[in-house]
mmCIF file of C-alpha atoms in Angstrom:
data_model
loop_
_atom_site.group_PDB
_atom_site.id
_atom_site.type_symbol
_atom_site.label_atom_id
_atom_site.label_comp_id
_atom_site.label_asym_id
_atom_site.label_seq_id
_atom_site.Cartn_x
_atom_site.Cartn_y
_atom_site.Cartn_z
ATOM 1 C CA MET R 775 14.858 23.122 -8.708
ATOM 2 C CA ASP R 776 11.079 23.450 -8.614
ATOM 3 C CA ASN R 777 10.246 26.230 -6.121
ATOM 4 C CA THR R 778 6.566 25.307 -5.838
ATOM 5 C CA LEU R 779 5.426 24.811 -2.262
ATOM 6 C CA LYS R 780 2.248 23.283 -0.902
ATOM 7 C CA ILE R 781 0.810 25.844 1.521
ATOM 8 C CA CYS R 782 -1.935 25.197 4.062
ATOM 9 C CA CYS R 783 -3.980 27.854 5.867
ATOM 10 C CA PRO R 784 -6.370 26.849 8.675
ATOM 11 C CA CYS R 785 -9.350 29.154 9.299
ATOM 12 C CA HIS R 786 -12.492 29.450 11.432
ATOM 13 C CA PHE R 787 -15.210 26.968 10.445
ATOM 14 C CA GLY R 788 -17.658 28.882 8.240
ATOM 15 C CA LEU R 789 -15.052 31.246 6.753
ATOM 16 C CA GLU R 790 -13.671 28.890 4.087
ATOM 17 C CA SER R 791 -15.395 30.753 1.219
ATOM 18 C CA VAL R 792 -14.039 34.089 2.430
ATOM 19 C CA LEU R 793 -10.485 32.735 2.763
ATOM 20 C CA LYS R 794 -10.763 31.123 -0.688
ATOM 21 C CA TYR R 795 -11.498 34.536 -2.213
ATOM 22 C CA GLU R 796 -8.532 36.081 -0.340
ATOM 23 C CA ILE R 797 -6.118 33.354 -1.506
ATOM 24 C CA LEU R 798 -7.235 33.708 -5.138
ATOM 25 C CA LYS R 799 -6.802 37.475 -4.862
ATOM 26 C CA ILE R 800 -3.141 37.173 -3.807
ATOM 27 C CA GLY R 801 -2.426 34.657 -6.595
ATOM 28 C CA GLY R 802 -2.628 31.242 -4.912
ATOM 29 C CA ASP R 803 -3.058 28.254 -7.274
ATOM 30 C CA ASN R 804 -4.591 24.767 -7.106
ATOM 31 C CA LEU R 805 -6.877 25.446 -4.161
ATOM 32 C CA HIS R 806 -8.244 22.499 -2.209
ATOM 33 C CA ILE R 807 -10.901 23.346 0.380
ATOM 34 C CA THR R 808 -11.854 21.208 3.363
ATOM 35 C CA ASP R 809 -13.597 22.083 6.648
ATOM 36 C CA GLY R 810 -11.550 24.705 8.447
ATOM 37 C CA ARG R 811 -8.567 24.756 6.070
ATOM 38 C CA ILE R 812 -7.471 25.494 2.508
ATOM 39 C CA THR R 813 -4.353 24.142 0.796
ATOM 40 C CA PHE R 814 -2.887 25.790 -2.298
ATOM 41 C CA THR R 815 0.409 26.128 -4.149
ATOM 42 C CA GLY R 816 2.825 29.016 -4.504
ATOM 43 C CA ASP R 817 6.482 29.981 -4.183
ATOM 44 C CA GLU R 818 8.437 31.512 -1.295
ATOM 45 C CA ASN R 819 7.067 34.964 -2.138
ATOM 46 C CA MET R 820 3.583 33.512 -1.728
ATOM 47 C CA VAL R 821 4.460 32.344 1.796
ATOM 48 C CA ALA R 822 5.453 35.908 2.728
ATOM 49 C CA ARG R 823 2.457 37.436 0.921
ATOM 50 C CA ALA R 824 0.002 35.057 2.603
ATOM 51 C CA ASN R 825 1.373 35.924 6.053
ATOM 52 C CA LEU R 826 1.174 39.654 5.368
ATOM 53 C CA CYS R 827 -2.109 39.830 3.468
ATOM 54 C CA LEU R 828 -4.540 37.086 4.505
ATOM 55 C CA SER R 829 -6.945 38.496 7.082
ATOM 56 C CA THR R 830 -8.998 35.340 7.774
ATOM 57 C CA ALA R 831 -6.242 32.663 7.893
ATOM 58 C CA GLU R 832 -5.112 31.539 11.348
ATOM 59 C CA ARG R 833 -1.554 30.795 10.199
ATOM 60 C CA VAL R 834 0.469 29.865 7.095
ATOM 61 C CA LEU R 835 1.932 26.354 7.061
ATOM 62 C CA ILE R 836 4.172 24.652 4.511
ATOM 63 C CA GLU R 837 2.969 21.076 4.007
ATOM 64 C CA LEU R 838 5.914 18.678 3.788
ATOM 65 C CA ALA R 839 4.191 15.309 3.768
ATOM 66 C CA GLU R 840 0.875 13.473 3.907
ATOM 67 C CA PHE R 841 0.695 9.727 4.465
ATOM 68 C CA LYS R 842 -1.262 7.002 6.264
ATOM 69 C CA ALA R 843 0.208 5.605 9.453
ATOM 70 C CA ALA R 844 -1.190 3.177 11.994
ATOM 71 C CA THR R 845 2.198 2.224 13.501
ATOM 72 C CA PHE R 846 5.178 4.174 14.855
ATOM 73 C CA GLU R 847 7.386 2.636 12.157
ATOM 74 C CA GLU R 848 5.075 4.007 9.436
ATOM 75 C CA ILE R 849 5.123 7.468 10.985
ATOM 76 C CA PHE R 850 8.931 7.294 11.353
ATOM 77 C CA GLN R 851 9.462 6.337 7.702
ATOM 78 C CA GLY R 852 6.922 8.891 6.466
ATOM 79 C CA VAL R 853 8.678 11.755 8.261
ATOM 80 C CA LYS R 854 12.162 10.493 7.341
ATOM 81 C CA ALA R 855 11.167 10.663 3.661
ATOM 82 C CA ALA R 856 10.209 14.374 3.915
ATOM 83 C CA GLU R 857 12.553 17.037 2.489
ATOM 84 C CA LEU R 858 13.302 18.643 5.874
ATOM 85 C CA GLU R 859 16.779 19.878 4.907
ATOM 86 C CA ARG R 860 15.254 22.234 2.351
ATOM 87 C CA PHE R 861 14.005 24.378 5.247
ATOM 88 C CA ILE R 862 15.889 23.329 8.405
ATOM 89 C CA GLY R 863 19.541 24.390 8.536
ATOM 90 C CA ARG R 864 22.229 22.495 10.446
ATOM 91 C CA ASP R 865 22.069 24.986 13.373
ATOM 92 C CA ASP R 866 18.308 25.580 13.411
ATOM 93 C CA ALA R 867 16.025 24.460 16.235
ATOM 94 C CA PHE R 868 13.191 22.167 15.153
ATOM 95 C CA PRO R 869 10.674 21.644 17.970
ATOM 96 C CA VAL R 870 7.691 19.357 17.303
ATOM 97 C CA LYS R 871 4.057 19.748 18.350
ATOM 98 C CA GLY R 872 0.676 18.574 17.096
ATOM 99 C CA TYR R 873 -2.454 16.570 17.763
ATOM 100 C CA SER R 874 -4.085 13.224 17.045
ATOM 101 C CA LEU R 875 -7.830 12.624 16.610
ATOM 102 C CA ASN R 876 -9.708 9.358 15.949
ATOM 103 C CA SER R 877 -6.457 7.559 15.140
ATOM 104 C CA THR R 878 -4.655 4.368 16.147
ATOM 105 C CA LEU R 879 -1.663 6.446 17.252
ATOM 106 C CA HIS R 880 -3.425 8.497 19.894
ATOM 107 C CA SER R 881 -0.568 9.339 22.296
ATOM 108 C CA VAL R 882 0.592 12.840 21.324
ATOM 109 C CA PRO R 883 3.861 12.727 23.372
ATOM 110 C CA ASP R 884 4.816 9.397 21.739
ATOM 111 C CA CYS R 885 4.059 10.771 18.256
ATOM 112 C CA GLN R 886 6.070 13.910 19.060
ATOM 113 C CA SER R 887 9.148 11.942 20.072
ATOM 114 C CA ILE R 888 9.008 9.570 17.062
ATOM 115 C CA ILE R 889 8.623 12.513 14.626
ATOM 116 C CA LYS R 890 11.558 14.301 16.288
ATOM 117 C CA LYS R 891 13.654 11.132 16.053
ATOM 118 C CA ALA R 892 12.807 10.728 12.340
ATOM 119 C CA ALA R 893 13.673 14.384 11.667
ATOM 120 C CA VAL R 894 17.031 13.980 13.444
ATOM 121 C CA GLU R 895 17.834 10.834 11.417
ATOM 122 C CA ARG R 896 16.966 12.564 8.124
ATOM 123 C CA LEU R 897 19.033 15.667 8.932
ATOM 124 C CA LYS R 898 21.978 13.604 10.281
ATOM 125 C CA SER R 899 22.229 11.853 6.921
ATOM 126 C CA LYS R 900 22.038 15.146 5.007
ATOM 127 C CA TYR R 901 24.461 17.198 7.119
ATOM 128 C CA ASN R 902 26.814 14.353 8.158
ATOM 129 C CA ILE R 903 26.675 15.366 11.812
ATOM 130 C CA SER R 904 25.575 13.279 14.768
ATOM 131 C CA TRP R 905 24.480 16.042 17.152
ATOM 132 C CA PHE R 906 22.294 19.121 16.609
ATOM 133 C CA GLU R 907 22.929 22.111 18.882
ATOM 134 C CA GLU R 908 19.628 23.749 17.799
ATOM 135 C CA THR R 909 20.937 27.226 18.638
ATOM 136 C CA GLY R 910 19.576 28.867 15.460
ATOM 137 C CA ALA R 911 16.118 30.132 14.501
ATOM 138 C CA PRO R 912 13.232 27.819 15.474
ATOM 139 C CA VAL R 913 11.576 26.025 12.560
ATOM 140 C CA GLN R 914 8.421 24.649 14.178
ATOM 141 C CA ILE R 915 7.375 21.203 12.940
ATOM 142 C CA LYS R 916 3.617 20.644 13.335
ATOM 143 C CA PHE R 917 1.766 17.401 12.835
ATOM 144 C CA SER R 918 -1.878 16.471 12.612
ATOM 145 C CA ILE R 919 -3.109 12.868 12.684
ATOM 146 C CA LEU R 920 -6.750 12.468 11.728
ATOM 147 C CA LYS R 921 -8.239 9.024 11.116
ATOM 148 C CA ASP R 922 -4.710 7.608 10.653
ATOM 149 C CA VAL R 923 -3.778 10.207 8.005
ATOM 150 C CA VAL R 924 -0.650 12.121 9.041
ATOM 151 C CA ASN R 925 0.160 15.629 7.813
ATOM 152 C CA ILE R 926 3.561 17.157 8.531
ATOM 153 C CA TYR R 927 3.872 20.943 8.328
ATOM 154 C CA LEU R 928 6.306 23.749 9.053
ATOM 155 C CA ASP R 929 4.755 26.802 10.715
ATOM 156 C CA THR R 930 5.949 29.977 8.949
ATOM 157 C CA SER R 931 3.818 32.375 11.011
ATOM 158 C CA GLY R 932 4.959 31.827 14.584
ATOM 159 C CA VAL R 933 2.434 33.715 16.686
ATOM 160 C CA GLY R 934 -1.082 33.192 15.221
ATOM 161 C CA LEU R 935 -2.082 35.589 12.424
ATOM 162 C CA HIS R 936 -4.949 37.004 14.503
ATOM 163 C CA LYS R 937 -2.226 38.857 16.439
ATOM 164 C CA ARG R 938 -1.988 41.893 14.151
ATOM 165 C CA GLY R 939 -0.035 43.963 16.647
ATOM 166 C CA TYR R 940 -2.657 46.643 17.315
ATOM 167 C CA ARG R 941 -4.582 44.965 20.118
ATOM 168 C CA ARG R 942 -2.153 44.962 23.061
ATOM 169 C CA ASN R 943 -5.152 45.200 25.363
ATOM 170 C CA SER R 944 -8.716 43.957 25.075
ATOM 171 C CA ASN R 945 -11.909 43.924 27.080
ATOM 172 C CA ALA R 946 -13.463 40.860 28.716
ATOM 173 C CA ALA R 947 -15.127 39.304 25.645
ATOM 174 C CA PRO R 948 -13.163 40.206 22.527
ATOM 175 C CA ILE R 949 -13.939 38.799 19.105
ATOM 176 C CA LYS R 950 -10.896 37.312 17.375
ATOM 177 C CA GLU R 951 -9.423 39.537 14.652
ATOM 178 C CA THR R 952 -9.596 36.793 11.997
ATOM 179 C CA LEU R 953 -13.294 36.151 12.726
ATOM 180 C CA ALA R 954 -14.073 39.889 12.697
ATOM 181 C CA ALA R 955 -12.300 40.200 9.322
ATOM 182 C CA GLY R 956 -14.363 37.312 7.932
ATOM 183 C CA ILE R 957 -17.626 38.950 9.021
ATOM 184 C CA VAL R 958 -16.458 42.253 7.509
ATOM 185 C CA ASP R 959 -15.924 40.393 4.203
ATOM 186 C CA LEU R 960 -19.346 38.712 4.427
ATOM 187 C CA ALA R 961 -20.858 42.185 4.977
ATOM 188 C CA ARG R 962 -19.117 43.329 1.758
ATOM 189 C CA VAL R 963 -17.421 46.366 3.282
ATOM 190 C CA ARG R 964 -16.103 48.632 0.498
ATOM 191 C CA PRO R 965 -13.666 51.596 0.384
ATOM 192 C CA ASP R 966 -16.599 54.038 0.700
ATOM 193 C CA SER R 967 -18.628 52.113 3.330
ATOM 194 C CA ILE R 968 -20.005 53.581 6.545
ATOM 195 C CA VAL R 969 -19.701 50.919 9.264
ATOM 196 C CA CYS R 970 -21.230 51.148 12.762
ATOM 197 C CA ASP R 971 -20.633 49.005 15.826
ATOM 198 C CA PRO R 972 -22.916 49.905 18.758
ATOM 199 C CA PHE R 973 -21.003 47.489 21.067
ATOM 200 C CA CYS R 974 -17.466 48.333 19.980
ATOM 201 C CA GLY R 975 -15.609 46.813 22.970
ATOM 202 C CA SER R 976 -11.916 46.981 22.067
ATOM 203 C CA GLY R 977 -12.707 48.116 18.501
ATOM 204 C CA THR R 978 -11.750 44.933 16.650
ATOM 205 C CA ILE R 979 -14.646 44.907 14.157
ATOM 206 C CA LEU R 980 -14.266 48.590 13.240
ATOM 207 C CA ILE R 981 -10.485 48.319 12.932
ATOM 208 C CA GLU R 982 -10.718 45.226 10.707
ATOM 209 C CA ALA R 983 -13.338 47.027 8.578
ATOM 210 C CA ALA R 984 -11.045 50.050 8.200
ATOM 211 C CA LEU R 985 -8.027 47.891 7.292
ATOM 212 C CA LYS R 986 -10.135 46.116 4.664
ATOM 213 C CA ALA R 987 -11.569 49.351 3.218
ATOM 214 C CA LEU R 988 -8.146 51.036 3.018
ATOM 215 C CA LYS R 989 -6.512 47.843 1.652
ATOM 216 C CA ILE R 990 -4.025 47.787 4.546
ATOM 217 C CA ALA R 991 -2.444 44.318 4.860
ATOM 218 C CA PRO R 992 -3.324 42.989 8.338
ATOM 219 C CA GLY R 993 0.201 41.669 8.973
ATOM 220 C CA ILE R 994 2.064 44.800 7.913
ATOM 221 C CA ASN R 995 3.056 45.828 11.456
ATOM 222 C CA ARG R 996 4.315 42.474 12.743
ATOM 223 C CA ARG R 997 7.006 39.869 12.160
ATOM 224 C CA PHE R 998 6.770 36.186 11.253
ATOM 225 C CA ALA R 999 8.772 33.114 12.259
ATOM 226 C CA ALA R 1000 10.005 32.366 8.711
ATOM 227 C CA GLU R 1001 11.662 35.794 8.421
ATOM 228 C CA LYS R 1002 14.456 34.336 10.591
ATOM 229 C CA TRP R 1003 14.802 31.100 8.617
ATOM 230 C CA SER R 1004 18.102 30.737 6.787
ATOM 231 C CA CYS R 1005 16.362 29.049 3.832
ATOM 232 C CA PHE R 1006 14.400 32.221 2.962
ATOM 233 C CA ASP R 1007 16.115 35.198 1.356
ATOM 234 C CA SER R 1008 15.308 38.311 3.437
ATOM 235 C CA SER R 1009 14.741 40.256 0.181
ATOM 236 C CA ILE R 1010 11.519 38.248 -0.318
ATOM 237 C CA TRP R 1011 10.004 39.720 2.851
ATOM 238 C CA GLN R 1012 11.191 43.232 1.968
ATOM 239 C CA GLU R 1013 9.715 42.910 -1.527
ATOM 240 C CA GLU R 1014 6.354 41.662 -0.241
ATOM 241 C CA ARG R 1015 6.201 44.392 2.443
ATOM 242 C CA ARG R 1016 6.821 47.054 -0.226
ATOM 243 C CA ARG R 1017 4.149 45.456 -2.391
ATOM 244 C CA ALA R 1018 1.670 45.550 0.528
ATOM 245 C CA ILE R 1019 2.484 49.206 1.280
ATOM 246 C CA ASP R 1020 1.963 50.117 -2.402
ATOM 247 C CA CYS R 1021 -1.538 48.585 -2.271
ATOM 248 C CA VAL R 1022 -2.773 50.866 0.557
ATOM 249 C CA ASP R 1023 -5.596 53.176 -0.567
ATOM 250 C CA ARG R 1024 -5.640 56.288 1.624
ATOM 251 C CA SER R 1025 -8.147 57.920 -0.770
ATOM 252 C CA ALA R 1026 -10.879 55.533 0.464
ATOM 253 C CA LYS R 1027 -13.815 57.426 2.001
ATOM 254 C CA PHE R 1028 -14.483 54.816 4.699
ATOM 255 C CA ILE R 1029 -15.772 56.011 8.059
ATOM 256 C CA GLY R 1030 -16.542 53.954 11.164
ATOM 257 C CA TYR R 1031 -18.807 54.858 14.099
ATOM 258 C CA GLY R 1032 -18.354 53.024 17.378
ATOM 259 C CA TYR R 1033 -20.345 53.206 20.594
ATOM 260 C CA ASP R 1034 -20.098 51.437 23.926
ATOM 261 C CA ILE R 1035 -21.830 51.941 27.266
ATOM 262 C CA ASP R 1036 -18.444 51.531 28.990
ATOM 263 C CA ASP R 1037 -16.171 54.590 28.733
ATOM 264 C CA SER R 1038 -13.061 52.418 29.237
ATOM 265 C CA ALA R 1039 -14.055 50.493 26.067
ATOM 266 C CA VAL R 1040 -14.204 53.803 24.179
ATOM 267 C CA ALA R 1041 -10.654 54.649 25.334
ATOM 268 C CA LEU R 1042 -9.481 51.128 24.448
ATOM 269 C CA THR R 1043 -10.939 51.322 20.932
ATOM 270 C CA LEU R 1044 -9.253 54.686 20.299
ATOM 271 C CA ASP R 1045 -5.922 53.374 21.614
ATOM 272 C CA ASN R 1046 -6.072 50.238 19.432
ATOM 273 C CA ALA R 1047 -7.184 52.285 16.376
ATOM 274 C CA HIS R 1048 -4.180 54.574 16.910
ATOM 275 C CA LYS R 1049 -1.836 51.544 16.976
ATOM 276 C CA ALA R 1050 -3.461 50.234 13.775
ATOM 277 C CA GLY R 1051 -2.909 53.605 12.072
ATOM 278 C CA ILE R 1052 -6.588 54.239 11.265
ATOM 279 C CA LYS R 1053 -7.741 56.358 14.248
ATOM 280 C CA SER R 1054 -8.679 59.306 11.986
ATOM 281 C CA ARG R 1055 -11.268 57.072 10.235
ATOM 282 C CA LEU R 1056 -13.217 56.279 13.420
ATOM 283 C CA LYS R 1057 -15.632 58.316 15.521
ATOM 284 C CA ILE R 1058 -16.066 56.663 18.930
ATOM 285 C CA GLU R 1059 -18.447 57.747 21.708
ATOM 286 C CA GLN R 1060 -19.843 56.440 24.961
ATOM 287 C CA ALA R 1061 -23.535 55.640 24.372
ATOM 288 C CA ASP R 1062 -26.166 53.080 25.256
ATOM 289 C CA ILE R 1063 -27.748 51.008 22.469
ATOM 290 C CA SER R 1064 -31.129 52.647 23.131
ATOM 291 C CA LYS R 1065 -29.670 55.977 21.860
ATOM 292 C CA PHE R 1066 -28.316 54.494 18.618
ATOM 293 C CA HIS R 1067 -29.402 56.034 15.277
ATOM 294 C CA GLN R 1068 -28.171 54.206 12.199
ATOM 295 C CA PRO R 1069 -27.122 56.439 9.287
ATOM 296 C CA ASP R 1070 -28.641 55.777 5.846
ATOM 297 C CA SER R 1071 -26.645 53.425 3.582
ATOM 298 C CA SER R 1072 -24.585 52.180 6.525
ATOM 299 C CA ILE R 1073 -23.659 48.697 7.707
ATOM 300 C CA VAL R 1074 -23.996 47.659 11.347
ATOM 301 C CA ILE R 1075 -21.576 44.855 12.274
ATOM 302 C CA CYS R 1076 -21.624 43.848 15.927
ATOM 303 C CA ASN R 1077 -21.026 41.206 18.556
ATOM 304 C CA PRO R 1078 -23.615 42.138 21.207
ATOM 305 C CA PRO R 1079 -23.218 40.889 24.786
ATOM 306 C CA TYR R 1080 -24.586 37.476 25.664
ATOM 307 C CA GLY R 1081 -24.920 36.178 29.180
ATOM 308 C CA GLU R 1082 -23.694 32.846 30.455
ATOM 309 C CA ARG R 1083 -25.611 33.190 33.723
ATOM 310 C CA LEU R 1084 -29.376 33.580 33.944
ATOM 311 C CA LEU R 1085 -29.425 37.243 34.985
ATOM 312 C CA GLU R 1086 -26.928 38.194 32.267
ATOM 313 C CA LEU R 1087 -28.957 36.191 29.758
ATOM 314 C CA ARG R 1088 -32.116 38.176 30.611
ATOM 315 C CA GLU R 1089 -30.126 41.408 30.199
ATOM 316 C CA ALA R 1090 -28.806 40.204 26.818
ATOM 317 C CA GLU R 1091 -32.340 39.379 25.663
ATOM 318 C CA ALA R 1092 -33.481 42.876 26.655
ATOM 319 C CA ILE R 1093 -30.608 44.293 24.581
ATOM 320 C CA TYR R 1094 -31.723 42.192 21.568
ATOM 321 C CA ARG R 1095 -35.227 43.650 21.868
ATOM 322 C CA THR R 1096 -33.794 47.169 21.945
ATOM 323 C CA MET R 1097 -31.612 46.371 18.918
ATOM 324 C CA GLY R 1098 -34.725 45.247 17.042
ATOM 325 C CA ARG R 1099 -36.261 48.674 17.674
ATOM 326 C CA VAL R 1100 -33.255 50.901 16.877
ATOM 327 C CA LEU R 1101 -31.420 49.110 14.052
ATOM 328 C CA GLY R 1102 -32.277 50.502 10.643
ATOM 329 C CA ARG R 1103 -35.059 49.582 8.277
ATOM 330 C CA GLY R 1104 -34.899 50.872 4.699
ATOM 331 C CA GLY R 1105 -32.564 53.605 3.461
ATOM 332 C CA GLY R 1106 -29.993 51.022 2.365
ATOM 333 C CA LYS R 1107 -29.283 50.042 5.979
ATOM 334 C CA GLN R 1108 -27.792 46.612 6.659
ATOM 335 C CA SER R 1109 -27.023 44.694 9.862
ATOM 336 C CA TYR R 1110 -24.709 41.730 10.525
ATOM 337 C CA ILE R 1111 -25.005 40.434 14.091
ATOM 338 C CA ILE R 1112 -23.131 37.460 15.575
ATOM 339 C CA SER R 1113 -24.811 35.719 18.502
ATOM 340 C CA PRO R 1114 -24.928 32.242 20.085
ATOM 341 C CA HIS R 1115 -28.524 32.765 21.293
ATOM 342 C CA GLU R 1116 -30.785 30.308 19.465
ATOM 343 C CA GLN R 1117 -33.824 32.560 19.886
ATOM 344 C CA PHE R 1118 -32.043 35.741 18.831
ATOM 345 C CA GLU R 1119 -34.463 36.460 15.974
ATOM 346 C CA ALA R 1120 -37.498 36.103 18.272
ATOM 347 C CA PHE R 1121 -36.134 38.749 20.672
ATOM 348 C CA PHE R 1122 -34.889 40.955 17.805
ATOM 349 C CA GLY R 1123 -38.392 40.807 16.319
ATOM 350 C CA THR R 1124 -37.452 39.981 12.707
ATOM 351 C CA ASN R 1125 -36.109 36.898 10.959
ATOM 352 C CA ALA R 1126 -32.742 37.351 9.271
ATOM 353 C CA ARG R 1127 -32.558 37.343 5.479
ATOM 354 C CA LYS R 1128 -29.603 34.950 5.711
ATOM 355 C CA ARG R 1129 -27.775 33.094 8.460
ATOM 356 C CA ARG R 1130 -24.341 31.508 8.624
ATOM 357 C CA LYS R 1131 -22.960 29.149 11.276
ATOM 358 C CA LEU R 1132 -19.689 30.427 12.753
ATOM 359 C CA TYR R 1133 -17.598 29.647 15.819
ATOM 360 C CA ASN R 1134 -16.417 32.419 18.145
ATOM 361 C CA GLY R 1135 -13.679 30.481 19.894
ATOM 362 C CA MET R 1136 -15.419 27.296 21.018
ATOM 363 C CA ILE R 1137 -18.864 28.912 21.084
ATOM 364 C CA LYS R 1138 -21.220 27.941 18.264
ATOM 365 C CA CYS R 1139 -22.834 31.129 16.891
ATOM 366 C CA GLN R 1140 -24.927 32.315 13.991
ATOM 367 C CA LEU R 1141 -24.253 35.379 11.905
ATOM 368 C CA PHE R 1142 -27.671 36.970 11.426
ATOM 369 C CA MET R 1143 -27.748 39.058 8.237
ATOM 370 C CA TYR R 1144 -30.343 41.768 7.632
ATOM 371 C CA PHE R 1145 -30.333 43.729 4.363
#
């Protein structure tokens, strides 16, 4: 039997090129890139490797079917034709969830129930049973319907891949781990880089930079939904975990400097860095941005505060002015700053060499790059 699977990884808009590089690096084939997602092919080992190693993917899905459907009968037949029994055992649970955008079939609950019904009919015919207890491991069926094109997936990740396991706690405005990892890649952090974050918050950017520099797989300390699936041999996950551990480079000379005006943020960063296993690589202190001195040949990567209310906005703009004064010029110094403020460069005092549109959650931002 052909073991090739079609794998789909959603990502933040703007990080497709970064994810493409990551997928190629782990050996993915036949890449197809669209806005906010990349599909590629690989075997079961690739599913495990993608979950463990991809730092900018939101989750790893197996694509079972793609078809056009403008009626419930079309969606029923399309799902019923999918090879569900290859992954869903006779005892497994198979909940259904998804979304519909700009499509004739716009009622999500109705689509959910028709997809569930089609899955039951397919599995009844394969297992010759009329009732499914669903007491086994959950195999989550996901659907997306966009402009009447239906995609049916199985979610192998479970909890989103941004949940690395190190950030049990976070401060009020954290940056998502997958977005931080993408910015770290865009900043070209290397094993010998010096990275500074003068607004370190809960430490996400510095921790993602350290994981990248030391070649530590971001998913190494967590579990994934498909590890419990009966269709996957557990030896695959063991093999890929060993492979990921063998790739770690503890000889890397990376060092990270973090500062925050809030002493509880300093404690939080140290606690999260300890959980991530890279605390010895970070030097974290309480300090205001006005006291910041950027080392030569270092990279500043930061997510400075931005206010939603007028007073906070004025404070944020004052911080941008201070950043413009203290962030490095010359000496191989670089800065990568994510902000939603449309006049950021005016307050900072210098136009960025490059900019990239990114989304921090639902907030449209720019990554301002100075080098």
